[in-house]
Coordinates of C-alpha atoms in Angstrom, one line a residue:
M1 CA 0.0 0.0 0.0
S2 CA 2.9 2.4 0.8
D3 CA 4.4 1.7 -2.6
S4 CA 1.3 2.6 -4.5
F5 CA 0.9 5.8 -2.3
D6 CA 4.5 6.8 -3.2
R7 CA 4.0 6.2 -6.9
A8 CA 0.8 8.2 -7.1
P9 CA 2.5 11.5 -7.9
E10 CA 4.5 9.9 -10.7
Q11 CA 1.3 8.5 -12.3
T12 CA -0.5 11.8 -12.2
R13 CA 2.5 13.9 -13.4
P14 CA 1.6 15.5 -16.7
Q15 CA 3.6 14.6 -19.7
R16 CA 5.2 17.4 -21.7
A17 CA 5.3 17.3 -25.4
P18 CA 8.6 18.1 -27.0
P19 CA 8.9 21.7 -28.1
S20 CA 8.4 22.4 -31.7
S21 CA 10.6 24.8 -33.7
Q22 CA 8.1 27.6 -33.2
D23 CA 8.1 27.1 -29.4
K24 CA 11.8 27.4 -29.1
I25 CA 12.9 30.5 -27.0
P26 CA 16.3 32.0 -27.1
Q27 CA 18.5 30.9 -24.2
Q28 CA 19.2 34.5 -23.1
N29 CA 15.5 35.4 -23.1
L30 CA 14.7 32.2 -21.2
E31 CA 17.1 32.9 -18.5
S32 CA 15.8 36.5 -18.2
A33 CA 12.2 35.3 -17.9
M34 CA 13.2 32.8 -15.2
A35 CA 15.2 35.3 -13.2
K36 CA 12.6 38.1 -13.3
P37 CA 9.0 36.9 -13.5
Q38 CA 6.8 39.6 -14.9
V39 CA 4.1 40.9 -12.5
V40 CA 1.2 42.9 -13.6
V41 CA 0.8 45.9 -11.3
A42 CA -2.6 47.5 -11.0
P43 CA -2.6 51.3 -11.0
V44 CA -2.5 52.8 -7.5
L45 CA -4.4 55.9 -6.6
M46 CA -2.3 58.5 -4.8
S47 CA -3.3 58.7 -1.2
K48 CA -3.8 61.9 0.7
L49 CA -2.8 60.3 4.0
S50 CA 0.3 61.6 5.7
A51 CA 2.4 60.3 8.5
N52 CA 2.6 63.8 9.8
A53 CA -1.1 64.3 10.0
P54 CA -2.7 65.1 13.4
E55 CA -3.8 62.2 15.5
F56 CA -7.3 60.9 14.6
Y57 CA -10.0 60.8 17.3
P58 CA -13.5 59.3 16.6
S59 CA -16.4 61.7 16.7
G60 CA -17.4 62.6 20.2
Y61 CA -14.1 61.2 21.7
S62 CA -12.7 63.2 24.6
N63 CA -9.0 63.3 25.3
Y64 CA -9.8 65.1 28.6
T65 CA -8.0 62.6 30.7
E66 CA -4.7 63.1 28.9
S67 CA -5.0 66.8 28.9
Y68 CA -6.3 66.9 32.5
E69 CA -3.0 65.2 33.7
D70 CA -1.0 68.0 32.0
G71 CA -3.1 70.8 33.6
C72 CA -5.7 73.3 32.4
E73 CA -3.0 75.5 30.8
D74 CA -3.3 73.2 27.7
Y75 CA -6.7 74.7 27.1
P76 CA -6.7 78.1 25.4
T77 CA -10.2 79.0 26.6
L78 CA -12.6 78.2 29.4
S79 CA -15.2 77.0 26.9
E80 CA -12.9 74.3 25.6
Y81 CA -11.8 73.1 29.0
V82 CA -15.4 72.9 30.3
Q83 CA -16.8 71.3 27.2
D84 CA -14.0 68.7 27.2
F85 CA -14.8 67.8 30.9
L86 CA -18.5 67.6 30.1
N87 CA -17.8 65.2 27.2
H88 CA -15.6 63.2 29.5
L89 CA -18.4 62.9 32.1
T90 CA -20.8 61.9 29.4
E91 CA -18.6 59.0 28.3
Q92 CA -17.4 58.0 31.8
P93 CA -19.9 59.0 34.4
G94 CA -18.2 56.9 37.0
S95 CA -15.3 59.4 37.1
F96 CA -17.5 62.1 38.6
E97 CA -16.6 61.3 42.2
T98 CA -12.8 61.2 41.6
E99 CA -12.5 64.3 39.3
I100 CA -15.2 66.7 40.3
E101 CA -13.1 68.3 43.1
Q102 CA -10.2 69.1 40.9
F103 CA -12.6 70.4 38.2
A104 CA -14.2 72.8 40.8
E105 CA -10.8 74.0 42.0
T106 CA -9.7 74.7 38.5
L107 CA -12.9 76.7 37.8
N108 CA -12.4 78.8 41.0
G109 CA -9.1 79.9 39.5
W110 CA -10.5 80.6 36.1
V111 CA -14.1 81.8 36.5
T112 CA -13.5 85.3 38.0
T113 CA -16.0 87.4 36.0
D114 CA -19.7 87.6 35.4
D115 CA -19.4 86.7 31.8
A116 CA -17.3 83.6 32.6
L117 CA -19.8 82.4 35.1
K118 CA -22.7 82.9 32.6
E119 CA -20.7 81.0 30.0
L120 CA -20.1 78.1 32.4
V121 CA -23.9 78.0 33.2
E122 CA -24.8 78.0 29.5
L123 CA -22.3 75.2 28.6
I124 CA -23.7 72.9 31.3
Y125 CA -27.3 73.7 30.5
Q126 CA -26.8 73.0 26.8
Q127 CA -25.0 69.7 27.5
A128 CA -27.8 68.6 30.0
T129 CA -30.6 69.4 27.5
S130 CA -29.0 68.2 24.3
I131 CA -27.5 64.9 25.5
P132 CA -30.4 62.7 26.7
N133 CA -28.3 60.7 29.2
F134 CA -26.6 63.7 30.7
S135 CA -29.6 65.3 32.5
Y136 CA -29.0 63.4 35.7
M137 CA -25.2 63.9 35.7
G138 CA -25.8 67.6 34.7
A139 CA -28.0 68.0 37.8
R140 CA -25.4 66.5 40.1
L141 CA -22.7 68.7 38.6
C142 CA -24.9 71.8 39.1
N143 CA -25.5 70.9 42.7
Y144 CA -21.8 70.4 43.4
L145 CA -20.8 73.6 41.7
S146 CA -23.5 75.6 43.5
H147 CA -21.8 74.7 46.8
H148 CA -18.2 74.9 45.8
L149 CA -17.8 77.8 43.4
T150 CA -16.5 80.7 45.3
I151 CA -17.4 83.5 42.9
S152 CA -20.6 85.4 43.7
P153 CA -20.9 88.5 41.6
Q154 CA -23.7 91.1 41.8
S155 CA -25.6 89.4 38.9
G156 CA -26.0 86.3 41.1
N157 CA -24.1 83.1 42.1
F158 CA -24.0 79.9 40.1
R159 CA -27.4 78.6 41.3
Q160 CA -29.2 81.9 40.8
L161 CA -27.8 82.2 37.3
L162 CA -28.8 78.6 36.6
L163 CA -32.4 79.1 37.7
Q164 CA -32.5 82.3 35.7
R165 CA -31.5 80.3 32.6
C166 CA -34.1 77.7 33.3
R167 CA -36.7 80.5 33.7
T168 CA -36.0 81.8 30.3
E169 CA -37.0 78.4 28.8
Y170 CA -39.9 78.0 31.3
E171 CA -41.6 81.3 30.2
V172 CA -42.2 79.9 26.7
K173 CA -43.6 76.6 27.8
D174 CA -47.0 77.0 26.3
Q175 CA -45.6 77.9 22.9
A176 CA -43.0 75.1 23.1
A177 CA -45.6 72.5 24.0
K178 CA -47.6 73.2 20.9
G179 CA -44.6 73.9 18.6
D180 CA -43.2 71.8 15.8
E181 CA -41.5 68.4 16.5
V182 CA -38.0 69.9 17.0
T183 CA -39.2 72.6 19.4
R184 CA -41.2 70.0 21.4
K185 CA -38.2 67.7 21.6
R186 CA -36.0 70.5 23.0
F187 CA -38.8 71.4 25.4
H188 CA -39.1 67.8 26.7
A189 CA -35.3 67.7 27.3
F190 CA -35.7 70.9 29.4
V191 CA -38.6 69.4 31.4
L192 CA -36.7 66.3 32.3
F193 CA -33.6 68.3 33.2
L194 CA -35.7 70.5 35.5
G195 CA -37.0 67.3 37.1
E196 CA -33.5 66.1 37.8
L197 CA -32.6 69.5 39.2
Y198 CA -35.6 69.4 41.6
L199 CA -34.3 66.0 42.9
N200 CA -30.6 66.8 43.1
L201 CA -30.2 70.6 43.7
E202 CA -29.8 71.0 47.5
I203 CA -30.4 74.3 49.2
K204 CA -28.8 74.6 52.6
G205 CA -30.6 76.8 55.2
T206 CA -29.0 79.0 57.8
N207 CA -29.5 76.2 60.4
G208 CA -27.8 73.7 58.2
Q209 CA -31.0 72.0 57.1
V210 CA -31.1 70.8 53.5
T211 CA -34.2 71.5 51.4
R212 CA -35.3 71.4 47.8
A213 CA -36.0 74.5 45.7
D214 CA -39.7 75.2 46.1
I215 CA -39.7 77.3 42.9
L216 CA -38.8 74.2 40.9
Q217 CA -41.7 72.3 42.5
V218 CA -44.1 75.1 41.3
G219 CA -42.5 75.1 37.9
L220 CA -42.9 71.3 37.5
R221 CA -46.6 71.6 38.3
E222 CA -47.1 74.2 35.6
L223 CA -45.0 72.2 33.1
L224 CA -47.3 69.3 33.6
N225 CA -50.3 71.5 32.9
A226 CA -48.7 72.7 29.7
L227 CA -48.0 69.1 28.6
F228 CA -51.5 67.8 29.4
S229 CA -53.1 70.9 27.7
N230 CA -51.5 69.8 24.5
P231 CA -52.1 66.0 24.5
M232 CA -49.9 65.0 21.7
D233 CA -48.2 61.6 22.1
D234 CA -44.7 62.9 22.7
N235 CA -46.0 65.5 25.2
L236 CA -47.9 62.8 27.1
I237 CA -44.8 60.5 27.1
C238 CA -42.7 63.3 28.5
A239 CA -45.3 63.9 31.3
V240 CA -45.2 60.1 32.1
K241 CA -41.4 60.2 32.4
L242 CA -41.5 63.3 34.6
L243 CA -44.0 61.8 37.0
K244 CA -42.1 58.5 37.2
L245 CA -39.0 60.5 38.0
T246 CA -40.5 63.0 40.5
G247 CA -44.0 61.8 41.3
S248 CA -43.4 60.2 44.7
V249 CA -41.3 63.2 45.9
L250 CA -43.8 65.8 44.6
E251 CA -46.8 64.0 46.2
D252 CA -45.0 63.7 49.6
T253 CA -44.2 67.4 49.5
W254 CA -47.7 68.4 48.5
K255 CA -49.3 66.3 51.2
E256 CA -47.0 67.9 53.8
K257 CA -48.4 71.2 52.7
G258 CA -52.0 70.0 52.7
K259 CA -52.3 70.3 48.9
T260 CA -54.2 67.9 46.6
D261 CA -52.2 68.6 43.5
M262 CA -51.4 65.0 42.8
E263 CA -55.1 64.1 42.9
E264 CA -55.7 66.8 40.3
V265 CA -52.9 65.5 38.1
I266 CA -54.3 61.9 38.2
Q267 CA -57.7 63.3 37.4
R268 CA -56.2 65.1 34.5
I269 CA -54.6 61.9 33.3
E270 CA -57.9 60.0 33.5
N271 CA -59.6 62.7 31.4
V272 CA -56.9 62.5 28.8
V273 CA -57.3 58.7 28.6
L274 CA -61.1 59.1 28.0
D275 CA -61.2 62.1 25.7
A276 CA -57.8 62.7 24.0
N277 CA -57.0 61.3 20.6
C278 CA -53.7 59.9 21.6
S279 CA -52.4 56.5 20.5
R280 CA -53.4 53.3 22.2
D281 CA -49.8 52.7 23.5
V282 CA -49.7 56.1 25.1
K283 CA -53.1 55.5 26.8
Q284 CA -51.6 52.2 28.2
M285 CA -48.6 54.2 29.6
L286 CA -50.9 56.6 31.3
L287 CA -53.0 53.9 32.9
K288 CA -49.8 52.1 34.1
L289 CA -48.8 55.4 35.7
V290 CA -52.1 55.7 37.5
E291 CA -51.6 52.1 38.7
L292 CA -48.1 52.9 39.8
R293 CA -49.3 55.8 41.9
S294 CA -52.1 53.7 43.4
S295 CA -49.3 51.4 44.7
N296 CA -47.6 54.3 46.4
W297 CA -45.2 54.7 43.5
G298 CA -43.9 51.2 44.1
R299 CA -42.5 52.0 47.5
V300 CA -42.8 49.5 50.3
H301 CA -42.9 50.8 53.9
A302 CA -42.0 48.5 56.8
T303 CA -44.6 48.4 59.6
S304 CA -43.8 50.7 62.4
T305 CA -44.5 48.1 65.1
Y306 CA -43.4 44.5 65.1
R307 CA -46.1 41.9 65.0
E308 CA -45.3 38.2 65.4
A309 CA -46.5 36.2 62.4
T310 CA -49.6 34.1 63.1
P311 CA -52.0 32.2 60.8
E312 CA -54.5 35.0 61.3
N313 CA -52.3 37.9 60.1
D314 CA -49.9 36.3 57.7
P315 CA -51.3 34.4 54.7
N316 CA -47.9 32.9 54.0
Y317 CA -47.5 31.5 57.6
F318 CA -47.8 27.9 56.4
M319 CA -45.9 28.3 53.2
N320 CA -42.8 26.5 54.2
E321 CA -44.5 23.9 56.4
P322 CA -43.9 20.2 55.5
T323 CA -46.6 18.0 54.0
F324 CA -47.6 14.8 55.7
Y325 CA -49.7 11.9 54.5
T326 CA -52.3 9.8 56.4
S327 CA -52.5 6.0 56.2
E328 CA -55.0 6.5 53.4
G329 CA -52.5 8.6 51.5
I330 CA -54.4 11.9 52.1
P331 CA -51.9 14.9 52.4
F332 CA -52.2 17.3 55.3
T333 CA -50.2 20.3 56.7
A334 CA -50.2 22.4 59.8
A335 CA -52.9 24.6 58.2
D336 CA -55.5 21.8 58.4
P337 CA -57.9 22.2 61.4
D338 CA -57.4 18.6 62.5
Y339 CA -53.7 18.7 62.1
Q340 CA -52.9 17.7 65.7
E341 CA -55.0 14.6 65.5
K342 CA -53.7 13.4 62.2
Y343 CA -50.1 14.1 63.2
Q344 CA -50.5 12.2 66.5
E345 CA -52.0 9.3 64.6
L346 CA -49.0 9.3 62.2
L347 CA -46.6 9.2 65.1
E348 CA -48.4 6.2 66.6
R349 CA -48.3 4.1 63.5
E350 CA -45.8 1.3 64.1
E351 CA -44.9 1.2 60.5
F352 CA -43.8 4.8 60.4
F353 CA -40.2 3.9 61.4
P354 CA -40.0 0.2 60.8
D355 CA -36.9 -1.9 61.4
Y356 CA -36.8 -4.1 58.4
E357 CA -34.3 -5.6 56.0
E358 CA -34.1 -4.1 52.6
N359 CA -31.8 -5.8 50.1
G360 CA -30.3 -7.8 52.8
T361 CA -29.5 -4.8 55.0
D362 CA -30.9 -4.4 58.5
L363 CA -31.8 -0.7 58.8
S364 CA -32.1 -1.0 62.6
G365 CA -28.3 -1.3 62.7
A366 CA -28.4 -4.5 64.9
G367 CA -25.2 -6.4 64.8
D368 CA -23.2 -3.4 63.5
P369 CA -20.4 -2.7 66.0
Y370 CA -20.1 0.8 64.8
L371 CA -23.8 1.6 65.2
D372 CA -24.0 -0.2 68.5
D373 CA -21.4 2.1 70.0
I374 CA -23.3 5.2 69.1
D375 CA -24.7 7.0 72.2
D376 CA -28.1 8.6 71.8
E377 CA -27.1 11.5 74.1
M378 CA -25.3 14.5 72.6
D379 CA -22.1 15.9 73.9
P380 CA -22.9 19.0 76.1
E381 CA -21.0 21.3 73.8
I382 CA -22.7 20.0 70.7
E383 CA -26.1 20.2 72.5
E384 CA -25.5 23.8 73.4
A385 CA -24.5 24.7 69.9
Y386 CA -27.6 22.9 68.6
E387 CA -29.9 24.9 70.9
K388 CA -28.3 28.1 69.7
F389 CA -28.8 27.1 66.1
C390 CA -32.5 26.3 66.8
L391 CA -33.1 29.6 68.5
E392 CA -31.4 31.5 65.7
S393 CA -33.4 29.7 63.1
E394 CA -36.6 30.5 64.9
R395 CA -35.6 34.2 65.2
K396 CA -34.9 34.4 61.5
R397 CA -38.2 32.8 60.6
K398 CA -40.2 35.3 62.6
Q399 CA -38.4 38.3 61.0

């Protein structure tokens, strides 16, 4: 077999016909062709790329980290420095805690005029309302800077200028809610950013107490009115997002002041579901929101006083109880009224723990020297540990 395998190449080797007189090639040309095989080269377009070109960064990429290590002097303007930091936070929100302190210190050395402070406020506002995922981070950033920027010109500090900028957008809410699609989209971004500001912007009182800005609470109520007064699908979706975000906090605050604003909002939603020509999906969203509010916005409050679980006050009291079977094969648990009688009957049955041989093995252990030496009494140390275990298990079960 090996001989035939070795000869296979020889049998399949093609036979060359002797060259004719016309096929004869001069020796010199033959040697030249064998030495330098001819290769057909396709035409190559001249590239405009250069090894000396500036380093390429994808769209939206921020090289803030590298520049940050070198210091803010690498940035020619405040706008470039702040925008680079905002882009960096957008891409890496987890770096907020580690880099915000240095960012605020740098701004304190740079923002020294009214115009610089207004420019800073505008940059943060535009980022928070143009990048959907930055509204929360923008609100956190605004809260931090409102407490750590030292500049406080006559035109107002950082928080005051921020609220003035928001008021400019707030004053055109009715026109924006009924505007074209682009206008409404910008308005919705402002509404959600204002909701994040209401949750995150902390105002410290003279006594050190921390409160929220009441003016934002009033503003959110009016923004909801503007959205529901123009029940287009995107307006209603924005209202649902805002209430999911702030509904529980707003309702708690209104209740503390004895107001029924949330009841009015829910009634407004129910009217929209009945009368408005919104889509079916949006109506479902509104109904789900009403259901969420009826469940206390999904919050679960622990009972103030501890009550031991009993079959009367805990429907799951017997959930983890074992199931037993009578001699007739009928199952019963501790929840059955005649549980005690059935369980006692089960214990009295002689066949419950029989000593019998199965497959030649005496399960009673008779005649086994190892089992015969086992003492039924537990060691005192083991018994104490077992009692502690039982008490701990019972305590956990009652929790």
